[in-house]
mmCIF file of C-alpha atoms in Angstrom:
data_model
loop_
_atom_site.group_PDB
_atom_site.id
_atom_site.type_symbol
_atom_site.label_atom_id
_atom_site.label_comp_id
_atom_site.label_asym_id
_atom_site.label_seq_id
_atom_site.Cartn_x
_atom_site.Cartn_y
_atom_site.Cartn_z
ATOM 1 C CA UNK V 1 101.336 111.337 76.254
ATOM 2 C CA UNK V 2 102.444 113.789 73.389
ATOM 3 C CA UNK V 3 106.214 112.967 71.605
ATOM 4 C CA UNK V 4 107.331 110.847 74.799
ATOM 5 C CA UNK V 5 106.225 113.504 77.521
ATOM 6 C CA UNK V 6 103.491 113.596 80.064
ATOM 7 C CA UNK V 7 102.451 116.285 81.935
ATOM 8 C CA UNK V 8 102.171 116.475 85.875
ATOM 9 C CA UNK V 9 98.381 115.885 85.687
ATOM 10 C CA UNK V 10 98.420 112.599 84.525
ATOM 11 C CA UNK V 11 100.097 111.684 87.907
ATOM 12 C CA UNK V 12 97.500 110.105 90.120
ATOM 13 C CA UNK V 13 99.395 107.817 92.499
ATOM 14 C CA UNK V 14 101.492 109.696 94.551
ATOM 15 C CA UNK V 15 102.531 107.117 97.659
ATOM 16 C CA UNK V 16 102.391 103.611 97.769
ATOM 17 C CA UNK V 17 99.084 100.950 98.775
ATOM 18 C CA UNK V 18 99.410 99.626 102.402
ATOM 19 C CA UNK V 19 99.368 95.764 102.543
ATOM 20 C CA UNK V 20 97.592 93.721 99.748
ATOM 21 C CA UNK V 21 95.908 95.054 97.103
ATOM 22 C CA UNK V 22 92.433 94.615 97.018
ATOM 23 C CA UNK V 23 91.913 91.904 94.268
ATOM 24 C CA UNK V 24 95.128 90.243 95.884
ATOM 25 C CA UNK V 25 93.840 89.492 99.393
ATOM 26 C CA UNK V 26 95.686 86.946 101.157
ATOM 27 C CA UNK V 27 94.116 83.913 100.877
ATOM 28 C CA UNK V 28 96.497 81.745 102.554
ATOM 29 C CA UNK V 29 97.467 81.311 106.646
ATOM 30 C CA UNK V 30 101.366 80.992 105.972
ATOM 31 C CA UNK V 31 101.968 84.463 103.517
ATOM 32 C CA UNK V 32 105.738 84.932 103.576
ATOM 33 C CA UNK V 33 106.714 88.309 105.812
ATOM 34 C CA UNK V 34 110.243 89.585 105.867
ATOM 35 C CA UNK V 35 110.889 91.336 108.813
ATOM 36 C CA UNK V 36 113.346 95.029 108.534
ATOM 37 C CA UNK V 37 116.444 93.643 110.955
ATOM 38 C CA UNK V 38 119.328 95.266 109.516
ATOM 39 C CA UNK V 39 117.467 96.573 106.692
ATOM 40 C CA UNK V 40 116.900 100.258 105.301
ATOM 41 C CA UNK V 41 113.199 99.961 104.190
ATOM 42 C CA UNK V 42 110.626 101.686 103.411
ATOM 43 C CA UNK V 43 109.107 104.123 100.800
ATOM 44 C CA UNK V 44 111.326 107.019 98.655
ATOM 45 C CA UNK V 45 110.334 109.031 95.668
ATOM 46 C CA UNK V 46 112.020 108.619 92.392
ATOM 47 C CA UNK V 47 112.579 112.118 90.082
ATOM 48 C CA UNK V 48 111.376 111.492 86.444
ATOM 49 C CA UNK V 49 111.369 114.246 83.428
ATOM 50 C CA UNK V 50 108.337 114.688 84.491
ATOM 51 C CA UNK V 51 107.412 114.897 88.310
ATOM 52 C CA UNK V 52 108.082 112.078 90.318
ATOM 53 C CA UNK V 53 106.730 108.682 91.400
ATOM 54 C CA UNK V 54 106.749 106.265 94.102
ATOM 55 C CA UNK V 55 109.132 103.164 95.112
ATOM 56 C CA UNK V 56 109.679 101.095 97.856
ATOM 57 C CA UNK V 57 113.358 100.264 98.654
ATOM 58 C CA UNK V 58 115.044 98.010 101.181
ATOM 59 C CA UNK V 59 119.005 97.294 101.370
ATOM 60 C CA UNK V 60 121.199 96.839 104.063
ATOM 61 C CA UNK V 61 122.184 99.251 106.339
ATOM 62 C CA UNK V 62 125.913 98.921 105.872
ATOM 63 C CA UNK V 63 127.927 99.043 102.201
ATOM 64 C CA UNK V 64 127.556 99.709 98.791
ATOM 65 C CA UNK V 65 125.673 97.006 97.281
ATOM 66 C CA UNK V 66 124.976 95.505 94.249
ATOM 67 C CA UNK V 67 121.552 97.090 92.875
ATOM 68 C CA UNK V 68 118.225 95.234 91.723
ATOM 69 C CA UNK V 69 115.378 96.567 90.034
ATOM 70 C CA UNK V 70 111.726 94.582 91.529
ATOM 71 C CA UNK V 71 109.082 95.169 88.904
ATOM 72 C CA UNK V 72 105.414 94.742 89.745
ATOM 73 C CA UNK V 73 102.894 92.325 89.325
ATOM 74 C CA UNK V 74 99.569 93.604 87.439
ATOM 75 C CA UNK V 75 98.460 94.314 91.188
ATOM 76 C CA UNK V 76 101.051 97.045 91.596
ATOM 77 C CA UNK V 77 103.743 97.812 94.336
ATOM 78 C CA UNK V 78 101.519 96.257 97.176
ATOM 79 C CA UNK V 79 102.863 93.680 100.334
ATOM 80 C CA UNK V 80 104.076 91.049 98.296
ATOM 81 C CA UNK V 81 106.247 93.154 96.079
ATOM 82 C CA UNK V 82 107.744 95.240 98.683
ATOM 83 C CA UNK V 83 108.274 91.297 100.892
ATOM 84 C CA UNK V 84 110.170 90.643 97.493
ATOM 85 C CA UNK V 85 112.416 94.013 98.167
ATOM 86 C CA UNK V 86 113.098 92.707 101.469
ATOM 87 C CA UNK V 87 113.863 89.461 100.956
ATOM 88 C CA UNK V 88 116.943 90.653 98.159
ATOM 89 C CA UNK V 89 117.867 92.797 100.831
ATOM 90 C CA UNK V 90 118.543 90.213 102.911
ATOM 91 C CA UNK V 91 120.873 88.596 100.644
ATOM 92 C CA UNK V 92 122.489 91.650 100.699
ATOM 93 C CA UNK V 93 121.239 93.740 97.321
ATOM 94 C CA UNK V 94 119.833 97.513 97.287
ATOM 95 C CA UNK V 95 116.300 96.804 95.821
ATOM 96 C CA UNK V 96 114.124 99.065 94.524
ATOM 97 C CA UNK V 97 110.418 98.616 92.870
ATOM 98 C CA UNK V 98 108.731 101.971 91.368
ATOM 99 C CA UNK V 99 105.048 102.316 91.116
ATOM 100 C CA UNK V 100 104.809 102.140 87.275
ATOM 101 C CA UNK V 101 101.278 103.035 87.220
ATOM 102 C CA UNK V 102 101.408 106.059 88.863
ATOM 103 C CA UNK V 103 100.199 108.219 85.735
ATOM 104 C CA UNK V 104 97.296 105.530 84.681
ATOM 105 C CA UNK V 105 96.193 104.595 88.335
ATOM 106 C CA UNK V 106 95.658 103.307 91.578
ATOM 107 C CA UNK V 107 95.169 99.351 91.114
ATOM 108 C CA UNK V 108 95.344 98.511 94.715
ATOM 109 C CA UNK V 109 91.592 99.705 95.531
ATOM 110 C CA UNK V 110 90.044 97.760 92.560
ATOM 111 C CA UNK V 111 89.214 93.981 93.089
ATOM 112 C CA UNK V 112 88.356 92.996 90.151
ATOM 113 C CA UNK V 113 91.205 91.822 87.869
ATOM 114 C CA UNK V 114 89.279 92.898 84.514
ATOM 115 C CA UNK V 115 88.995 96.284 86.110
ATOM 116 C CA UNK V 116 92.703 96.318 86.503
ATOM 117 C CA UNK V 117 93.581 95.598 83.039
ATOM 118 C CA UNK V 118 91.201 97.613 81.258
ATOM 119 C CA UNK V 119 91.212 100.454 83.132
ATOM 120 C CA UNK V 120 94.741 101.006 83.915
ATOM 121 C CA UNK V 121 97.139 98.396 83.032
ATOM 122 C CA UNK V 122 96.311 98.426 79.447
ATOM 123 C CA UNK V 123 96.898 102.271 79.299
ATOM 124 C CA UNK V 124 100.482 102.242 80.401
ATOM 125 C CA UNK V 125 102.909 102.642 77.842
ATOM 126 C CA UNK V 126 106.331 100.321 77.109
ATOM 127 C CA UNK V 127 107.958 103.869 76.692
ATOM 128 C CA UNK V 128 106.807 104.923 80.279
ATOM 129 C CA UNK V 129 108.175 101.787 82.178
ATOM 130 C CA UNK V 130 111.004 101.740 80.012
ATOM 131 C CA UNK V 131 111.631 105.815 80.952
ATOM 132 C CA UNK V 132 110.938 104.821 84.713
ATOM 133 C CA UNK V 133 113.217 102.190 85.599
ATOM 134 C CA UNK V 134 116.230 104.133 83.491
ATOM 135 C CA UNK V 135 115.051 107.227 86.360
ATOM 136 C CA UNK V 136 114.887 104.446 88.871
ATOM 137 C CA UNK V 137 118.730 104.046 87.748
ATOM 138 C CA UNK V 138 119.536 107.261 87.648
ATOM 139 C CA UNK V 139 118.158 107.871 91.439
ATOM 140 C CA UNK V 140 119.987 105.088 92.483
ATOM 141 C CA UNK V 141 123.234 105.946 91.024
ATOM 142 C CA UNK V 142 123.003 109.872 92.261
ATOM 143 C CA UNK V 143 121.529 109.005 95.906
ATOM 144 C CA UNK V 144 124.647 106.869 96.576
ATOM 145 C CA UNK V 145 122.064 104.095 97.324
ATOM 146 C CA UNK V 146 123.389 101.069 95.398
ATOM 147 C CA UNK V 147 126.249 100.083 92.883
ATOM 148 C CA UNK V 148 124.474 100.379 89.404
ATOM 149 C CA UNK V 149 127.634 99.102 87.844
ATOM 150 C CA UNK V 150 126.437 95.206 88.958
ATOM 151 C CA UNK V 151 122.545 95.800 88.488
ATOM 152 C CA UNK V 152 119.863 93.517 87.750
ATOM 153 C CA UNK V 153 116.214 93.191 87.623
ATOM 154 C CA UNK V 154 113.705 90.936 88.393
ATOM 155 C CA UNK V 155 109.773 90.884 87.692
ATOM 156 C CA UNK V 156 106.434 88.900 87.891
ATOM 157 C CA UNK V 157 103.917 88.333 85.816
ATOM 158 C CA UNK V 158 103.312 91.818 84.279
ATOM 159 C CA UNK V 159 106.474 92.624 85.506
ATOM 160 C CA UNK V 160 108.109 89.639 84.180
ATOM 161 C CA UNK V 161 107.462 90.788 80.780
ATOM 162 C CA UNK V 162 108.910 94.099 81.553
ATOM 163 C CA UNK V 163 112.283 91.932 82.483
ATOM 164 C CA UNK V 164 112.825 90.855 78.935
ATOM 165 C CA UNK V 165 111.925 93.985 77.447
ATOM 166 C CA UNK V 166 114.700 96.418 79.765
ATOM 167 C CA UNK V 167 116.931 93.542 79.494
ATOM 168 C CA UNK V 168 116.907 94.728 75.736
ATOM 169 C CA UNK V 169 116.802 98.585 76.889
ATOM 170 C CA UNK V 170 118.841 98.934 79.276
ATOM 171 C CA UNK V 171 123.013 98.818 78.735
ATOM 172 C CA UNK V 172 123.333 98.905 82.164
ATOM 173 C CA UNK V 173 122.286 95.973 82.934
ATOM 174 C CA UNK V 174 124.365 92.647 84.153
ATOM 175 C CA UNK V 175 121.549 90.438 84.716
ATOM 176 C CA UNK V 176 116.890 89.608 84.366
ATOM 177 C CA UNK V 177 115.457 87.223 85.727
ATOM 178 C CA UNK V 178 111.432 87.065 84.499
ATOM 179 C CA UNK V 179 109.031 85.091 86.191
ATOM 180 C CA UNK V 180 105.862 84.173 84.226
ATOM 181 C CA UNK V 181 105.905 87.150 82.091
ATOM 182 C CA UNK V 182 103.854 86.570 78.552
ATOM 183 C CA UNK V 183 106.172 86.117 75.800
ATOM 184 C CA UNK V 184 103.665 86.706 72.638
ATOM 185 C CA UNK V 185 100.785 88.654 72.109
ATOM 186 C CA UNK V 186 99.170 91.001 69.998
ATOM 187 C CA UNK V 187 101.344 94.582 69.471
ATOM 188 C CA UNK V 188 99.418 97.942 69.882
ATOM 189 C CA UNK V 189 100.477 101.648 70.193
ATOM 190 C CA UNK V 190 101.267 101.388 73.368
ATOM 191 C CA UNK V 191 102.512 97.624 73.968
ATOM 192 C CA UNK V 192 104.839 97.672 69.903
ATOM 193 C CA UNK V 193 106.908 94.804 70.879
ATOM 194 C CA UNK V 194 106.586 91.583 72.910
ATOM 195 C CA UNK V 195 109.761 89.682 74.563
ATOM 196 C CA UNK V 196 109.480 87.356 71.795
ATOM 197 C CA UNK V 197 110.511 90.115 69.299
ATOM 198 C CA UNK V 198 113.587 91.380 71.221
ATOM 199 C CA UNK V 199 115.103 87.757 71.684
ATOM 200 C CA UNK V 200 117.936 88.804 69.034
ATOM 201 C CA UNK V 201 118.358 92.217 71.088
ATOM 202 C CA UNK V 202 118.653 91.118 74.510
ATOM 203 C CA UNK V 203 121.841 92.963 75.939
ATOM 204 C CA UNK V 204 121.928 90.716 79.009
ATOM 205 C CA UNK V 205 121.199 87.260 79.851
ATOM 206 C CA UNK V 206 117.483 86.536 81.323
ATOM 207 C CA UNK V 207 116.754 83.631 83.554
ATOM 208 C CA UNK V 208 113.172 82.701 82.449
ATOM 209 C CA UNK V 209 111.102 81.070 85.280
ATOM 210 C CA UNK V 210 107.467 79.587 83.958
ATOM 211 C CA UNK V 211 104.866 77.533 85.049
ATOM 212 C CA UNK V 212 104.331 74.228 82.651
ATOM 213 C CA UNK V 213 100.340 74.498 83.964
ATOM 214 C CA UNK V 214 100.318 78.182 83.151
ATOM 215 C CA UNK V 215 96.933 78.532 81.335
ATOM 216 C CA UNK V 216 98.265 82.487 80.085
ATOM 217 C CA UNK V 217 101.334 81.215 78.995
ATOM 218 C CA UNK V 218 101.323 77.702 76.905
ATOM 219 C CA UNK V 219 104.592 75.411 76.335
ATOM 220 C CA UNK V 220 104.159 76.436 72.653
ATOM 221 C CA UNK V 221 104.964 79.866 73.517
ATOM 222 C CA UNK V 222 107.453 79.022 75.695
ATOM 223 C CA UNK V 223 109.319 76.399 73.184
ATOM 224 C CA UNK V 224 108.949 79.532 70.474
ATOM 225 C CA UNK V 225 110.684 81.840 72.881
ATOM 226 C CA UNK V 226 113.423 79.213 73.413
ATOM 227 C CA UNK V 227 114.087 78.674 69.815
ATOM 228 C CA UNK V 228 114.276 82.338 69.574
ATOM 229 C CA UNK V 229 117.332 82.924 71.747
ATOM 230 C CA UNK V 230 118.843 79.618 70.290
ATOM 231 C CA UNK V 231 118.529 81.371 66.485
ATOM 232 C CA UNK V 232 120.089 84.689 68.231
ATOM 233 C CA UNK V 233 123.044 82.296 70.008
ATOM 234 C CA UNK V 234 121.970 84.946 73.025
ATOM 235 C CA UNK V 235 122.391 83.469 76.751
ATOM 236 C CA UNK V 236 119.719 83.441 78.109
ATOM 237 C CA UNK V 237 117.636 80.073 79.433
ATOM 238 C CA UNK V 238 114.184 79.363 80.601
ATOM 239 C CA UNK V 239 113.145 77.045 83.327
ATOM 240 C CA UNK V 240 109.373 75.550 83.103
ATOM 241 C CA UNK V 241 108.260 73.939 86.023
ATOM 242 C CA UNK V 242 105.926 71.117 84.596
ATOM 243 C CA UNK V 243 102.770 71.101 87.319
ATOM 244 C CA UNK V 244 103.369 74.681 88.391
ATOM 245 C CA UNK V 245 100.768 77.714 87.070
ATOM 246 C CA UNK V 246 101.023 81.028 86.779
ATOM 247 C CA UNK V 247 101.917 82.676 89.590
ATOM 248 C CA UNK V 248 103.645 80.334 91.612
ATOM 249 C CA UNK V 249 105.731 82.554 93.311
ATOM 250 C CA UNK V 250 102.977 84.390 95.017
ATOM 251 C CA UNK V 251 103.087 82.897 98.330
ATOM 252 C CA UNK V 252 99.742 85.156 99.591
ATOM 253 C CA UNK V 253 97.619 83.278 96.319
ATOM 254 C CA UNK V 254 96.689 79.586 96.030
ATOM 255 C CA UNK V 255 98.830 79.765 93.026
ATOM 256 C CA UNK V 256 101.691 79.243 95.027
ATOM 257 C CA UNK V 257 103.818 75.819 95.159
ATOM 258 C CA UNK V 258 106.084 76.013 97.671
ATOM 259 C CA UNK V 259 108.612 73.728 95.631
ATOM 260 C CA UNK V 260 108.831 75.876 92.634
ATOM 261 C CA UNK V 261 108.672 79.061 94.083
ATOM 262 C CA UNK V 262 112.171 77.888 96.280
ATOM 263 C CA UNK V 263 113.815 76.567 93.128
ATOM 264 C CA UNK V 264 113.827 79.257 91.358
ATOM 265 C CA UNK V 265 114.485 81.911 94.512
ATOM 266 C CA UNK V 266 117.671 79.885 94.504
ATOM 267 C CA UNK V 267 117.770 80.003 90.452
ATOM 268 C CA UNK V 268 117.950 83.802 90.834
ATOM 269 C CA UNK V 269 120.529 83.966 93.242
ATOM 270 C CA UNK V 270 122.974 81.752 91.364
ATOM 271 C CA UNK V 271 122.296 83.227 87.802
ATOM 272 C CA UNK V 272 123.047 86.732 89.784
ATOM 273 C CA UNK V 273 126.426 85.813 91.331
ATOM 274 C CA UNK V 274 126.891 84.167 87.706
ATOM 275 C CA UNK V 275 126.929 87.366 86.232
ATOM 276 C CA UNK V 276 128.662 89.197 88.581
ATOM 277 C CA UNK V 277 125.859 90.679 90.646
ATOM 278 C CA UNK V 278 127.579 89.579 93.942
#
């Protein structure tokens, strides 16, 4: 990247994985599937300033609806992301998830986790994501897909971070909710600014969702991030599930606790309609 652009080249994804990425196998019988009744679903391309990259978006087939962004895990747009898409659909939302590693690289062939971070996930820029979901916006708004005056967004794990960070970005926005994103770390060129140092700046409330047996995420962290948006009287609230670990939303990974994971589905729906997303 040179001064905020990229050039064509760097794109290297150019349509989305099929099914589960490699390193994200299923590993359990009773994976969650949505099935497309009623739905609009499928793959689209989103326009950026600098060539385009891929989404997956499902939304009813009737109505202008209210509009959420899905961001990734670390393991990209793969079955479980796009399951997620459907499953807002079905409450009745236009969502949309953009491949945000499309310039670094193509995570759903690699199955080892280091591999993923080093080699790509490390290498994509705040300034990128932030750029893509604003196009992700923009497409929705100018395709007549969705209502981006009541639009929200929702992540996981990588993505979850991402949440707190557009939900201080983004005007636009009504509503977050982050699961299990990391709230601390240490800053780099790329990666300036972690959630914990936009608590005073968020714009809109976030709904925090986090795992109390997270071993990425301690209740330290957590209880800083809390105090945080106390000190900055901002709205927002996290939820820590006290035997859950990271994850536990995944359904497809043994990660997943069927209690928790339900809780805060329902969480999400509530704090949307709360702030106007219905």
């Amino acid at each position: 990247m040179q001064g905020g652009h990229y050039t064509r080249r760097q794109f290297v994804v150019s349509t989305l994985a099929s099914g589960f990425a490699l390193a994200a196998r299923p590993a359990r019988a009773e994976t969650i599937t949505t099935d497309t009744r009623g739905l609009d679903a499928g793959e689209v391309t989103i326009p950026t300033s600098d060539g385009s990259i891929p989404a997956y978006r499902a939304k009813p087939r009737s109505g202008t609806r209210p509009a959420v962004l899905v961001v990734q895990e670390i393991f990209g747009v793969h079955e479980h992301i796009k399951d997620v898409c459907r499953r807002l659909a079905k409450l009745g939302y236009v969502a949309v998830a953009p491949e945000l590693y499309a310039r670094q690289g193509d995570v759903s062939k690699m199955a080892d986790i280091q591999e993923i971070v080093s080699q790509v996930v490390s290498k994509v820029p705040d300034e990128q994501v932030m750029s893509d979901l604003d196009a992700t916006v923009a497409w929705i708004d100018k395709s007549g897909e969705g209502d981006t005056t009541r639009l929200a967004i929702t992540g996981f794990c990588w993505g979850g971070r991402i949440v707190w960070l557009y939900a201080a970005h983004s005007p636009k926005l009504k509503a977050g909710v982050a699961w299990y994103g990391r709230l601390e770390g240490t800053p780099d060129p790329l990666h300036p600014k972690n959630p914990i140092d936009v608590a005073a700046s968020l714009r809109v409330p976030v709904l925090g969702l986090y795992g109390g047996a997270d071993q990425g995420i301690p209740p330290d962290s957590i209880e800083r991030m809390r105090k945080a948006l106390a000190a900055a009287h901002k709205p927002s609230e996290i939820v820590v599930y006290p035997d859950a670990p990271h994850g536990f939303h995944a359904d497809y990974r043994p990660s997943y606790r069927p209690q928790a994971a339900s809780d805060g589905w329902k969480r999400l729906q509530l704090w949307f309609k709360k702030h106007g997303l219905a």
